[in-house]
Amino acid sequence: MKVYSYLRFSDPKQATGNSIERQIQYANRWAEERGHDLDQTLSLRDEGLSAYHQKHVKQGALGTFLRAIEEERIAPGSVLIVEGLDRLSRAEPIQAQAQLAQIINAGITVVTASDGKEYNRERLKAQPMDLVYSLLVMIRAHEESDTKSKRVTAALRRQCENWMTGAWRGVIRNGKDPAWVKWTGTSWELIPERVTAVRHVIDAYKKGHGGTEIVRQLTSLGLSPTGKLVAASNLYRTIRLRALIGEKEIEVQGTTYRLPGYYPSIISDAEFAELQQLASHRGRRKGKGEIPGIITGLRITYCGYCGSAVVGQNNMARRRNEDGSVQDGQRRILCVGVNHSKGCKGGSCSVVPVERALLTYCADQINMTAMLSGGGAEQAARDRVALARQRVAELQTQIERITDAILGAAQESTPLAFTRKALALEQELDAEMKRAMAAEQELTALQNRAAPALAEAWAALAGHAQAQDYDARMKIRRLVADTFSHIVVYTRSINLESDDSRRYIDLVLVAKSGTTRTLRIDRRSSAWVASEDFDSSALTSNEF
């Protein structure tokens, strides 16, 4: 027989009292009196985990124990000692009873230290009222936790509402506070070295660096936003936190409260809006690499023949130039349809002529003005905001009408279809409000961008990018993502059957404004030799 002891308490402050010692002493005494040894190989301690919210099952030791029972790694005849049934669960009685039954049905005896009762199949068969007693204990435990939860929720909601109205200022103990602030007893203060690390994360992210590269940079500089080692995935969560602009975000039973000015801010609202806009575009991030792609890896570059994605290929192992840079012929772009079922005939080509022609073309102010004509990205963002707001207003009106209809009818005669329609509209409204917020963030980012004119930026970086300078290529990469919605590549010109198809590479540039241009590029000179307007309707749907 193996005897296990399970210890749990929901408040970490209880660790400083005698809760742990009391539970351990009882388990040891029970085992000694019966001549058994308390098993120490399986640690069953859930400190600070709630049984009401089932955290001890989802992420704690009790969940591990229950899985061990399912996998038959706990032998029948074993004993589990707990201080009381409320240590096992404070969930709804039917759920708590099911967890107790799972343990007992596996042939394990549950012993409660508080009243000395033992629960197993034989005893419950002989004394069925013990099962009723256990259910009553679980009902009482759940009601106690439920009442406490409601009181805490009401107090939390009251604190948030008073903060929003300015009637109260103080510490709200809910969730985790950001690692770059500390409470002095009267106010929150920034931790300078951690703020420096956060600013570095934001600046590097805006330059297009990925999480792994940013972690490498932080390590080399001896910086950390948290004071300890940080994972790349945590950095992506950090740039989403509204605590960056001083807001604390609390959710109370489906209602989200945003408390402005709760923390000292690190960045402005405008910078945060731009940061969220950047974060919404997947594919812009680039980890540490010798030659970042300028047009590939952004999810905007496609093959003109089959519509598949075009990817970059850098053969870093081949012979290099005297200065250590990779030879032009070893840097290529390839349609993924070549090696897949589409059997694309486009093949691959050197990316160097494409990059040089694109950089030269975009560095010309006249060309960039033409590319960005037709309303501009800012006007397009304004249109999306207006449409989203209009849809939100329409949905809110529909919900109000249905709500009035439901309230006007007797409860027993309310059509079920009304209720379902109201729920569906609320879900649609939530999604539309998120789209409106994203559009507003995009517009704010565009309005507050203090970068030089695009053409000037291209011209300043073009030479360094062609020389394979990492930082310059990262900046160009972002300019490409900001300027174009699609880049379509014809590696052997648009007309594969023409006599000079192998001499030219045709490039279709679709700006975010909707303006489309084609470039014909000479493979040998890497220069664009022709440019013209292009009817984007001629492109297949696969390319979009």
Coordinates of C-alpha atoms in Angstrom, one line a residue:
M1 CA 0.0 0.0 0.0
K2 CA 1.2 3.5 -0.9
V3 CA 0.1 6.5 1.1
Y4 CA 0.1 9.9 -0.6
S5 CA -0.5 13.3 0.9
Y6 CA -2.2 16.1 -1.0
L7 CA -1.7 19.7 0.2
R8 CA -3.4 22.7 -1.2
F9 CA -4.3 26.3 -0.3
S10 CA -5.5 29.1 -2.6
D11 CA -3.8 32.1 -0.9
P12 CA 0.0 32.1 -1.1
K13 CA 0.0 34.0 2.3
Q14 CA -1.0 30.7 3.9
A15 CA 2.4 29.4 3.2
T16 CA 3.8 31.6 6.0
G17 CA 1.4 30.1 8.5
N18 CA 1.0 26.5 9.8
S19 CA -1.2 25.2 7.0
I20 CA 1.6 23.1 5.4
E21 CA 3.0 21.8 8.7
R22 CA -0.5 20.9 10.0
Q23 CA -1.4 18.9 6.9
I24 CA 2.0 17.1 6.7
Q25 CA 1.9 16.1 10.4
Y26 CA -1.5 14.5 10.1
A27 CA -0.5 12.5 7.0
N28 CA 2.7 11.3 8.7
R29 CA 0.8 10.4 11.9
W30 CA -1.9 8.5 10.0
A31 CA 0.7 6.5 8.1
E32 CA 2.7 5.6 11.2
E33 CA -0.3 4.5 13.2
R34 CA -1.1 2.0 10.5
G35 CA 2.5 0.9 9.8
H36 CA 2.8 2.5 6.3
D37 CA 5.3 4.8 4.8
L38 CA 4.3 8.1 3.4
D39 CA 5.3 8.2 -0.3
Q40 CA 7.6 11.1 -1.1
T41 CA 8.3 10.3 -4.8
L42 CA 5.2 12.1 -6.0
S43 CA 5.0 15.7 -4.9
L44 CA 1.3 16.6 -4.4
R45 CA 1.4 20.3 -3.4
D46 CA -0.7 23.0 -4.9
E47 CA 0.3 26.2 -3.3
G48 CA -1.7 29.3 -4.2
L49 CA -4.0 27.4 -6.7
S50 CA -7.7 27.8 -6.5
A51 CA -10.0 24.7 -6.3
Y52 CA -13.0 26.9 -7.1
H53 CA -11.6 27.8 -10.5
Q54 CA -10.1 24.3 -10.9
K55 CA -6.5 25.7 -11.4
H56 CA -5.2 22.8 -9.2
V57 CA -6.6 20.4 -11.8
K58 CA -5.7 22.3 -15.0
Q59 CA -2.2 23.2 -14.0
G60 CA -1.5 21.7 -10.6
A61 CA -0.5 18.6 -8.8
L62 CA -4.0 17.2 -8.4
G63 CA -4.4 17.2 -12.2
T64 CA -1.2 15.2 -12.5
F65 CA -2.4 12.7 -9.9
L66 CA -5.8 12.3 -11.7
R67 CA -3.9 11.7 -15.0
A68 CA -1.7 9.1 -13.2
I69 CA -4.9 7.3 -12.1
E70 CA -6.2 7.3 -15.7
E71 CA -2.8 5.9 -16.9
E72 CA -3.0 3.2 -14.1
R73 CA 0.3 4.4 -12.5
I74 CA -1.4 4.6 -9.1
A75 CA -1.9 1.1 -7.7
P76 CA -5.4 0.1 -6.4
G77 CA -5.3 0.0 -2.6
S78 CA -3.3 3.2 -2.3
V79 CA -4.4 6.0 0.1
L80 CA -4.7 9.7 -0.6
I81 CA -4.8 11.9 2.6
V82 CA -6.3 15.4 2.4
E83 CA -7.2 17.8 5.2
G84 CA -10.8 18.0 3.9
L85 CA -12.8 17.4 0.9
D86 CA -12.8 21.1 0.1
R87 CA -9.0 20.7 -0.5
L88 CA -9.9 18.4 -3.4
S89 CA -12.4 20.6 -5.0
R90 CA -14.6 23.7 -4.5
A91 CA -16.2 23.4 -8.0
E92 CA -19.9 22.8 -8.6
P93 CA -21.0 19.8 -6.5
I94 CA -21.7 17.6 -9.5
Q95 CA -18.2 18.2 -10.8
A96 CA -16.6 17.8 -7.4
Q97 CA -18.4 14.5 -6.8
A98 CA -17.2 13.2 -10.2
Q99 CA -13.6 13.9 -9.2
L100 CA -14.0 12.1 -5.9
A101 CA -15.7 9.2 -7.7
Q102 CA -12.8 9.0 -10.2
I103 CA -10.4 8.5 -7.4
I104 CA -12.5 6.0 -5.4
N105 CA -13.5 4.0 -8.5
A106 CA -9.7 3.4 -9.2
G107 CA -9.6 1.5 -5.9
I108 CA -8.0 4.4 -3.9
T109 CA -9.1 5.4 -0.4
V110 CA -9.5 9.1 0.4
V111 CA -8.9 10.0 4.0
T112 CA -10.0 13.4 5.4
A113 CA -7.8 14.7 8.3
S114 CA -10.4 17.1 9.6
D115 CA -13.0 14.5 10.6
G116 CA -11.1 11.2 10.2
K117 CA -13.5 9.8 7.6
E118 CA -12.4 7.3 5.0
Y119 CA -14.0 7.1 1.6
N120 CA -13.7 3.9 -0.6
R121 CA -16.0 1.6 -2.4
E122 CA -16.4 -0.9 0.5
R123 CA -17.2 1.8 3.2
L124 CA -19.6 3.6 0.9
K125 CA -21.4 0.4 0.2
A126 CA -21.7 -0.3 3.9
Q127 CA -22.5 3.3 4.8
P128 CA -24.3 5.0 1.9
M129 CA -25.0 8.1 4.0
D130 CA -21.3 8.9 3.9
L131 CA -21.8 9.6 0.2
V132 CA -24.6 12.0 1.0
Y133 CA -22.4 13.6 3.7
S134 CA -19.6 14.1 1.2
L135 CA -22.0 15.8 -1.2
L136 CA -23.2 18.1 1.5
V137 CA -19.6 19.1 2.4
M138 CA -19.0 19.8 -1.3
I139 CA -22.1 21.9 -1.6
R140 CA -21.1 24.0 1.4
A141 CA -17.5 24.4 0.1
H142 CA -18.8 25.5 -3.3
E143 CA -21.3 28.0 -1.8
E144 CA -18.6 29.5 0.4
S145 CA -16.3 30.0 -2.5
D146 CA -19.1 31.2 -4.8
T147 CA -20.2 33.8 -2.2
K148 CA -16.6 34.9 -1.7
S149 CA -16.1 35.1 -5.5
K150 CA -19.2 37.3 -5.9
R151 CA -18.0 39.6 -3.2
V152 CA -14.5 39.9 -4.7
T153 CA -16.0 40.5 -8.2
A154 CA -18.4 43.2 -6.9
A155 CA -15.5 44.9 -5.1
L156 CA -13.3 44.7 -8.1
R157 CA -16.0 46.1 -10.4
R158 CA -16.6 48.9 -7.9
Q159 CA -12.9 49.8 -7.8
C160 CA -12.6 49.9 -11.6
E161 CA -15.7 52.1 -12.0
N162 CA -14.6 54.5 -9.2
W163 CA -11.2 54.7 -10.9
M164 CA -12.8 55.5 -14.3
T165 CA -14.8 58.3 -12.7
G166 CA -11.8 59.6 -10.7
A167 CA -13.6 58.9 -7.4
W168 CA -10.8 56.6 -6.1
R169 CA -7.1 56.0 -6.6
G170 CA -5.3 53.1 -5.2
V171 CA -3.8 49.7 -5.9
I172 CA -6.1 47.1 -7.6
R173 CA -4.9 43.6 -6.8
N174 CA -5.9 41.8 -10.0
G175 CA -3.6 40.1 -12.5
K176 CA 0.1 40.7 -12.9
D177 CA 1.7 44.2 -13.0
P178 CA 4.3 44.8 -15.7
A179 CA 7.9 44.0 -14.7
W180 CA 9.2 47.4 -15.4
V181 CA 7.3 49.1 -12.6
K182 CA 7.5 48.9 -8.8
W183 CA 5.1 50.0 -6.0
T184 CA 6.7 52.4 -3.6
G185 CA 3.8 52.3 -1.1
T186 CA 2.2 55.5 -2.4
S187 CA 2.7 55.2 -6.2
W188 CA 4.0 53.2 -9.1
E189 CA 7.5 54.1 -10.4
L190 CA 9.4 53.0 -13.4
I191 CA 12.5 50.8 -13.1
P192 CA 15.0 52.6 -15.3
E193 CA 17.2 49.7 -16.5
R194 CA 14.1 47.6 -17.4
V195 CA 12.5 50.6 -19.2
T196 CA 15.7 50.8 -21.3
A197 CA 15.3 47.2 -22.2
V198 CA 11.6 47.7 -23.2
R199 CA 12.5 50.7 -25.3
H200 CA 15.1 48.6 -27.1
V201 CA 12.6 45.9 -27.7
I202 CA 10.1 48.4 -29.3
D203 CA 12.7 50.1 -31.4
A204 CA 14.1 46.8 -32.7
Y205 CA 10.6 45.5 -33.4
K206 CA 9.8 48.6 -35.4
K207 CA 12.9 48.0 -37.5
G208 CA 11.6 44.6 -38.4
H209 CA 13.7 42.3 -36.1
G210 CA 12.1 39.1 -34.9
G211 CA 11.9 37.9 -31.3
T212 CA 14.9 35.6 -31.5
E213 CA 17.1 38.4 -32.8
I214 CA 15.9 40.9 -30.2
V215 CA 16.6 38.4 -27.4
R216 CA 20.1 38.0 -28.8
Q217 CA 20.6 41.8 -28.8
L218 CA 19.3 42.1 -25.2
T219 CA 21.6 39.4 -24.1
S220 CA 24.6 41.1 -25.7
L221 CA 23.7 44.4 -24.1
G222 CA 23.0 42.9 -20.7
L223 CA 19.4 44.1 -20.7
S224 CA 16.1 42.5 -19.7
P225 CA 12.6 43.8 -19.5
T226 CA 11.9 41.5 -16.5
G227 CA 15.3 41.3 -14.8
K228 CA 15.8 37.7 -15.9
L229 CA 16.0 35.7 -19.0
V230 CA 13.1 36.3 -21.4
A231 CA 11.7 34.1 -24.2
A232 CA 11.1 35.5 -27.7
S233 CA 7.4 34.6 -27.4
N234 CA 7.1 36.8 -24.3
L235 CA 8.5 39.8 -26.2
Y236 CA 5.6 39.5 -28.7
R237 CA 3.2 39.6 -25.8
T238 CA 5.0 42.6 -24.3
I239 CA 4.4 44.9 -27.3
R240 CA 0.7 44.2 -27.0
L241 CA 0.4 45.3 -23.4
R242 CA -1.5 48.5 -22.9
A243 CA 0.6 49.0 -19.8
L244 CA 3.1 50.6 -22.2
I245 CA 0.8 53.6 -22.4
G246 CA 0.1 53.4 -18.6
E247 CA -3.2 51.6 -18.8
K248 CA -4.2 48.6 -16.6
E249 CA -6.6 46.3 -18.3
I250 CA -8.9 44.2 -16.1
E251 CA -11.7 41.9 -17.2
V252 CA -14.6 41.4 -14.8
Q253 CA -17.2 38.8 -15.9
G254 CA -16.9 39.7 -19.6
T255 CA -16.6 43.4 -19.1
T256 CA -13.2 44.9 -19.9
Y257 CA -12.1 47.9 -17.9
R258 CA -9.1 50.0 -19.1
L259 CA -7.8 52.3 -16.4
P260 CA -5.9 55.2 -17.9
G261 CA -2.9 56.6 -16.0
Y262 CA -2.7 53.6 -13.6
Y263 CA 1.0 53.2 -14.4
P264 CA 3.6 55.7 -15.7
S265 CA 3.6 55.4 -19.5
I266 CA 6.7 54.4 -21.5
I267 CA 5.4 55.4 -25.0
S268 CA 2.7 57.7 -26.4
D269 CA -0.7 56.6 -27.6
A270 CA 0.3 57.4 -31.2
E271 CA 3.4 55.2 -30.9
F272 CA 1.4 52.4 -29.4
A273 CA -1.1 52.6 -32.3
E274 CA 1.7 52.3 -34.8
L275 CA 3.2 49.4 -32.8
Q276 CA -0.2 47.6 -32.9
Q277 CA -0.5 48.2 -36.6
L278 CA 3.0 46.7 -37.2
A279 CA 2.1 43.7 -35.0
S280 CA -1.1 43.0 -37.0
H281 CA 1.0 42.3 -40.1
R282 CA 2.5 38.8 -39.9
G283 CA 5.6 38.0 -41.9
R284 CA 7.4 41.3 -41.3
R285 CA 9.6 39.9 -38.6
K286 CA 13.0 38.7 -39.5
G287 CA 15.3 36.7 -37.3
K288 CA 19.1 37.1 -37.3
G289 CA 20.3 36.2 -40.8
E290 CA 23.2 37.2 -43.0
I291 CA 21.1 38.6 -45.9
P292 CA 17.5 39.5 -45.1
G293 CA 15.2 39.2 -48.1
I294 CA 13.8 42.5 -49.4
I295 CA 10.7 41.1 -51.2
T296 CA 10.4 37.6 -49.8
G297 CA 9.2 36.4 -46.5
L298 CA 6.5 39.2 -46.3
R299 CA 3.6 37.1 -47.7
I300 CA 3.1 39.6 -50.5
T301 CA 5.2 38.1 -53.3
Y302 CA 3.7 35.6 -55.8
C303 CA 4.5 33.8 -59.0
G304 CA 2.8 35.3 -62.0
Y305 CA 2.5 31.9 -63.8
C306 CA 0.8 29.8 -61.1
G307 CA 0.0 32.1 -58.2
S308 CA 2.1 30.3 -55.7
A309 CA 4.3 32.0 -53.1
V310 CA 7.8 33.1 -54.2
V311 CA 10.5 32.4 -51.6
G312 CA 14.2 33.3 -51.2
Q313 CA 17.1 31.0 -51.5
N314 CA 20.6 32.0 -50.2
N315 CA 23.3 29.5 -50.7
M316 CA 25.7 30.6 -47.9
A317 CA 28.0 27.6 -48.3
R318 CA 29.2 28.5 -51.8
R319 CA 32.3 30.6 -52.7
R320 CA 32.0 34.2 -51.7
N321 CA 33.5 37.5 -52.9
E322 CA 36.8 38.8 -51.6
D323 CA 35.0 41.1 -49.1
G324 CA 33.0 38.1 -47.7
S325 CA 29.7 39.0 -49.3
V326 CA 27.7 36.3 -51.0
Q327 CA 28.0 36.2 -54.8
D328 CA 25.0 37.5 -56.8
G329 CA 24.4 34.1 -58.4
Q330 CA 24.0 32.4 -55.0
R331 CA 21.0 34.6 -54.0
R332 CA 17.9 33.5 -55.8
I333 CA 14.1 33.6 -55.7
L334 CA 12.0 30.5 -56.5
C335 CA 8.3 29.7 -57.0
V336 CA 7.2 27.0 -54.6
G337 CA 4.9 25.6 -57.3
V338 CA 8.0 24.3 -59.2
N339 CA 8.5 21.4 -56.8
H340 CA 4.8 20.9 -55.9
S341 CA 1.8 19.6 -57.7
K342 CA 1.3 22.8 -59.7
G343 CA 4.4 22.0 -61.8
C344 CA 5.1 25.7 -62.5
K345 CA 7.4 26.4 -65.4
G346 CA 8.7 29.7 -64.0
G347 CA 11.6 28.2 -62.2
S348 CA 14.0 30.4 -60.3
C349 CA 16.1 33.5 -61.0
S350 CA 18.7 35.6 -59.3
V351 CA 17.1 38.1 -57.0
V352 CA 19.8 40.6 -57.5
P353 CA 18.5 42.2 -60.7
V354 CA 15.0 42.4 -59.2
E355 CA 16.3 44.1 -56.1
R356 CA 18.4 46.6 -58.0
A357 CA 15.7 47.5 -60.4
L358 CA 13.1 47.9 -57.5
L359 CA 15.5 50.0 -55.5
T360 CA 16.4 52.3 -58.4
Y361 CA 12.7 52.7 -59.5
C362 CA 11.4 53.4 -56.0
A363 CA 14.2 55.9 -55.2
D364 CA 12.8 58.2 -57.9
Q365 CA 10.4 60.7 -56.4
I366 CA 8.3 60.9 -59.5
N367 CA 7.8 57.2 -59.6
M368 CA 6.9 57.0 -55.9
T369 CA 4.4 59.8 -56.3
A370 CA 2.7 57.9 -59.1
M371 CA 2.7 54.7 -57.1
L372 CA 1.0 56.3 -54.1
S373 CA -1.5 58.2 -56.1
G374 CA -5.2 57.2 -56.3
G375 CA -6.3 58.1 -52.8
G376 CA -3.3 57.1 -50.8
A377 CA -2.9 54.7 -47.9
E378 CA -4.3 57.3 -45.4
Q379 CA -7.5 57.8 -47.4
A380 CA -7.9 54.0 -47.7
A381 CA -7.6 53.7 -43.9
R382 CA -10.1 56.5 -43.4
D383 CA -12.5 54.6 -45.7
R384 CA -12.1 51.4 -43.7
V385 CA -12.7 53.3 -40.4
A386 CA -15.8 54.9 -41.7
L387 CA -17.3 51.6 -43.0
A388 CA -16.5 49.8 -39.8
R389 CA -18.1 52.5 -37.7
Q390 CA -21.2 52.6 -39.9
R391 CA -21.5 48.8 -39.5
V392 CA -21.1 49.0 -35.7
A393 CA -23.9 51.6 -35.5
E394 CA -26.2 49.5 -37.7
L395 CA -25.6 46.4 -35.5
Q396 CA -26.2 48.4 -32.3
T397 CA -29.5 49.6 -33.7
Q398 CA -30.6 46.1 -34.6
I399 CA -29.7 44.8 -31.1
E400 CA -31.6 47.6 -29.4
R401 CA -34.7 46.8 -31.5
I402 CA -34.5 43.1 -30.7
T403 CA -33.9 43.8 -27.0
D404 CA -37.0 46.1 -26.9
A405 CA -39.0 43.3 -28.5
I406 CA -37.9 40.8 -26.0
L407 CA -38.5 43.1 -23.0
G408 CA -42.0 43.9 -24.4
A409 CA -43.0 40.3 -24.6
A410 CA -43.9 38.0 -21.7
Q411 CA -41.0 35.9 -20.6
E412 CA -42.7 32.6 -21.4
S413 CA -43.8 33.8 -24.8
T414 CA -40.5 35.3 -26.0
P415 CA -39.6 33.6 -29.3
L416 CA -36.5 31.5 -29.2
A417 CA -35.5 32.9 -32.6
F418 CA -35.3 36.4 -31.0
T419 CA -32.8 35.3 -28.4
R420 CA -30.7 33.4 -30.9
K421 CA -30.7 36.4 -33.3
A422 CA -29.7 38.7 -30.4
L423 CA -26.7 36.4 -29.5
A424 CA -25.6 36.2 -33.2
L425 CA -25.8 40.0 -33.5
E426 CA -23.8 40.5 -30.4
Q427 CA -21.0 38.2 -31.7
E428 CA -21.0 40.0 -35.0
L429 CA -20.9 43.4 -33.2
D430 CA -17.9 42.2 -31.1
A431 CA -16.0 41.2 -34.3
E432 CA -16.9 44.4 -36.1
M433 CA -15.8 46.5 -33.2
K434 CA -12.4 44.7 -33.3
R435 CA -12.1 45.5 -37.0
A436 CA -13.0 49.1 -36.4
M437 CA -10.4 49.4 -33.7
A438 CA -7.8 47.8 -36.0
A439 CA -8.7 50.3 -38.7
E440 CA -8.5 53.2 -36.3
Q441 CA -5.0 52.0 -35.1
E442 CA -3.9 51.8 -38.7
L443 CA -5.1 55.4 -39.4
T444 CA -3.5 56.7 -36.3
A445 CA -0.2 55.1 -37.2
L446 CA -0.3 56.7 -40.7
Q447 CA -1.2 60.1 -39.4
N448 CA 1.5 60.1 -36.7
R449 CA 4.3 58.6 -38.8
A450 CA 7.2 61.0 -38.7
A451 CA 9.4 59.2 -41.3
P452 CA 11.0 61.0 -44.3
A453 CA 9.3 60.8 -47.7
L454 CA 9.4 57.3 -49.0
A455 CA 11.5 58.2 -52.0
E456 CA 14.1 59.9 -49.9
A457 CA 14.2 56.9 -47.6
W458 CA 14.7 54.5 -50.5
A459 CA 17.4 56.6 -52.0
A460 CA 19.3 56.9 -48.7
L461 CA 19.3 53.1 -48.1
A462 CA 19.5 51.7 -51.7
G463 CA 23.3 51.6 -51.9
H464 CA 23.8 50.1 -48.5
A465 CA 21.1 47.5 -49.1
Q466 CA 22.8 46.4 -52.4
A467 CA 26.0 46.1 -50.5
Q468 CA 24.3 43.5 -48.3
D469 CA 24.2 45.7 -45.2
Y470 CA 21.9 44.0 -42.7
D471 CA 20.3 47.0 -41.1
A472 CA 19.8 48.8 -44.4
R473 CA 18.1 45.7 -45.8
M474 CA 15.9 45.4 -42.8
K475 CA 14.7 49.1 -43.3
I476 CA 14.1 48.5 -47.0
R477 CA 12.2 45.3 -46.1
R478 CA 9.8 47.4 -44.0
L479 CA 9.4 50.1 -46.7
V480 CA 8.4 47.3 -49.1
A481 CA 5.8 46.0 -46.6
D482 CA 4.5 49.6 -46.1
T483 CA 4.3 50.4 -49.8
F484 CA 3.0 47.3 -51.6
S485 CA 0.1 44.9 -51.1
H486 CA 1.3 42.5 -53.8
I487 CA 4.4 41.9 -55.8
V488 CA 4.0 39.5 -58.8
V489 CA 7.1 38.0 -60.4
Y490 CA 7.4 36.6 -63.9
T491 CA 10.9 35.0 -63.9
R492 CA 10.9 34.6 -67.7
S493 CA 8.8 37.6 -68.7
I494 CA 5.0 37.6 -68.9
N495 CA 5.1 35.9 -72.3
L496 CA 6.9 32.6 -71.9
E497 CA 6.8 31.9 -75.6
S498 CA 8.6 35.0 -76.7
D499 CA 12.1 34.8 -78.1
D500 CA 13.6 37.0 -75.4
S501 CA 11.7 35.5 -72.5
R502 CA 14.9 34.4 -70.8
R503 CA 16.4 37.9 -71.1
Y504 CA 13.8 39.7 -69.1
I505 CA 12.1 39.5 -65.7
D506 CA 8.7 41.2 -65.4
L507 CA 7.6 42.6 -62.1
V508 CA 4.1 43.7 -61.2
L509 CA 4.0 46.2 -58.3
V510 CA 0.6 46.7 -56.6
A511 CA 0.7 49.6 -54.2
K512 CA -1.6 49.7 -51.2
S513 CA -3.4 52.6 -52.8
G514 CA -4.5 50.2 -55.6
T515 CA -2.1 51.7 -58.2
T516 CA -0.4 49.1 -60.3
R517 CA 2.9 49.3 -62.3
T518 CA 4.9 46.8 -64.3
L519 CA 8.7 46.8 -64.6
R520 CA 10.6 45.0 -67.3
I521 CA 14.0 44.1 -65.9
D522 CA 17.1 43.2 -68.0
R523 CA 18.8 40.2 -66.4
R524 CA 22.3 41.3 -67.6
S525 CA 22.2 45.0 -66.6
S526 CA 19.9 44.7 -63.6
A527 CA 18.2 47.8 -64.9
W528 CA 14.5 48.3 -65.5
V529 CA 14.0 49.1 -69.1
A530 CA 10.3 49.8 -69.2
S531 CA 7.5 50.8 -66.9
E532 CA 3.8 51.1 -67.6
D533 CA 0.4 51.0 -66.0
F534 CA -1.0 47.6 -65.7
D535 CA -4.6 46.3 -65.6
S536 CA -4.6 44.3 -62.3
S537 CA -7.8 42.6 -63.5
A538 CA -5.6 40.6 -65.9
L539 CA -4.1 38.8 -62.9
T540 CA -5.6 35.6 -61.8
S541 CA -7.3 35.3 -58.5
N542 CA -4.6 32.9 -57.3
E543 CA -2.2 35.8 -57.3
F544 CA -4.3 37.6 -54.7

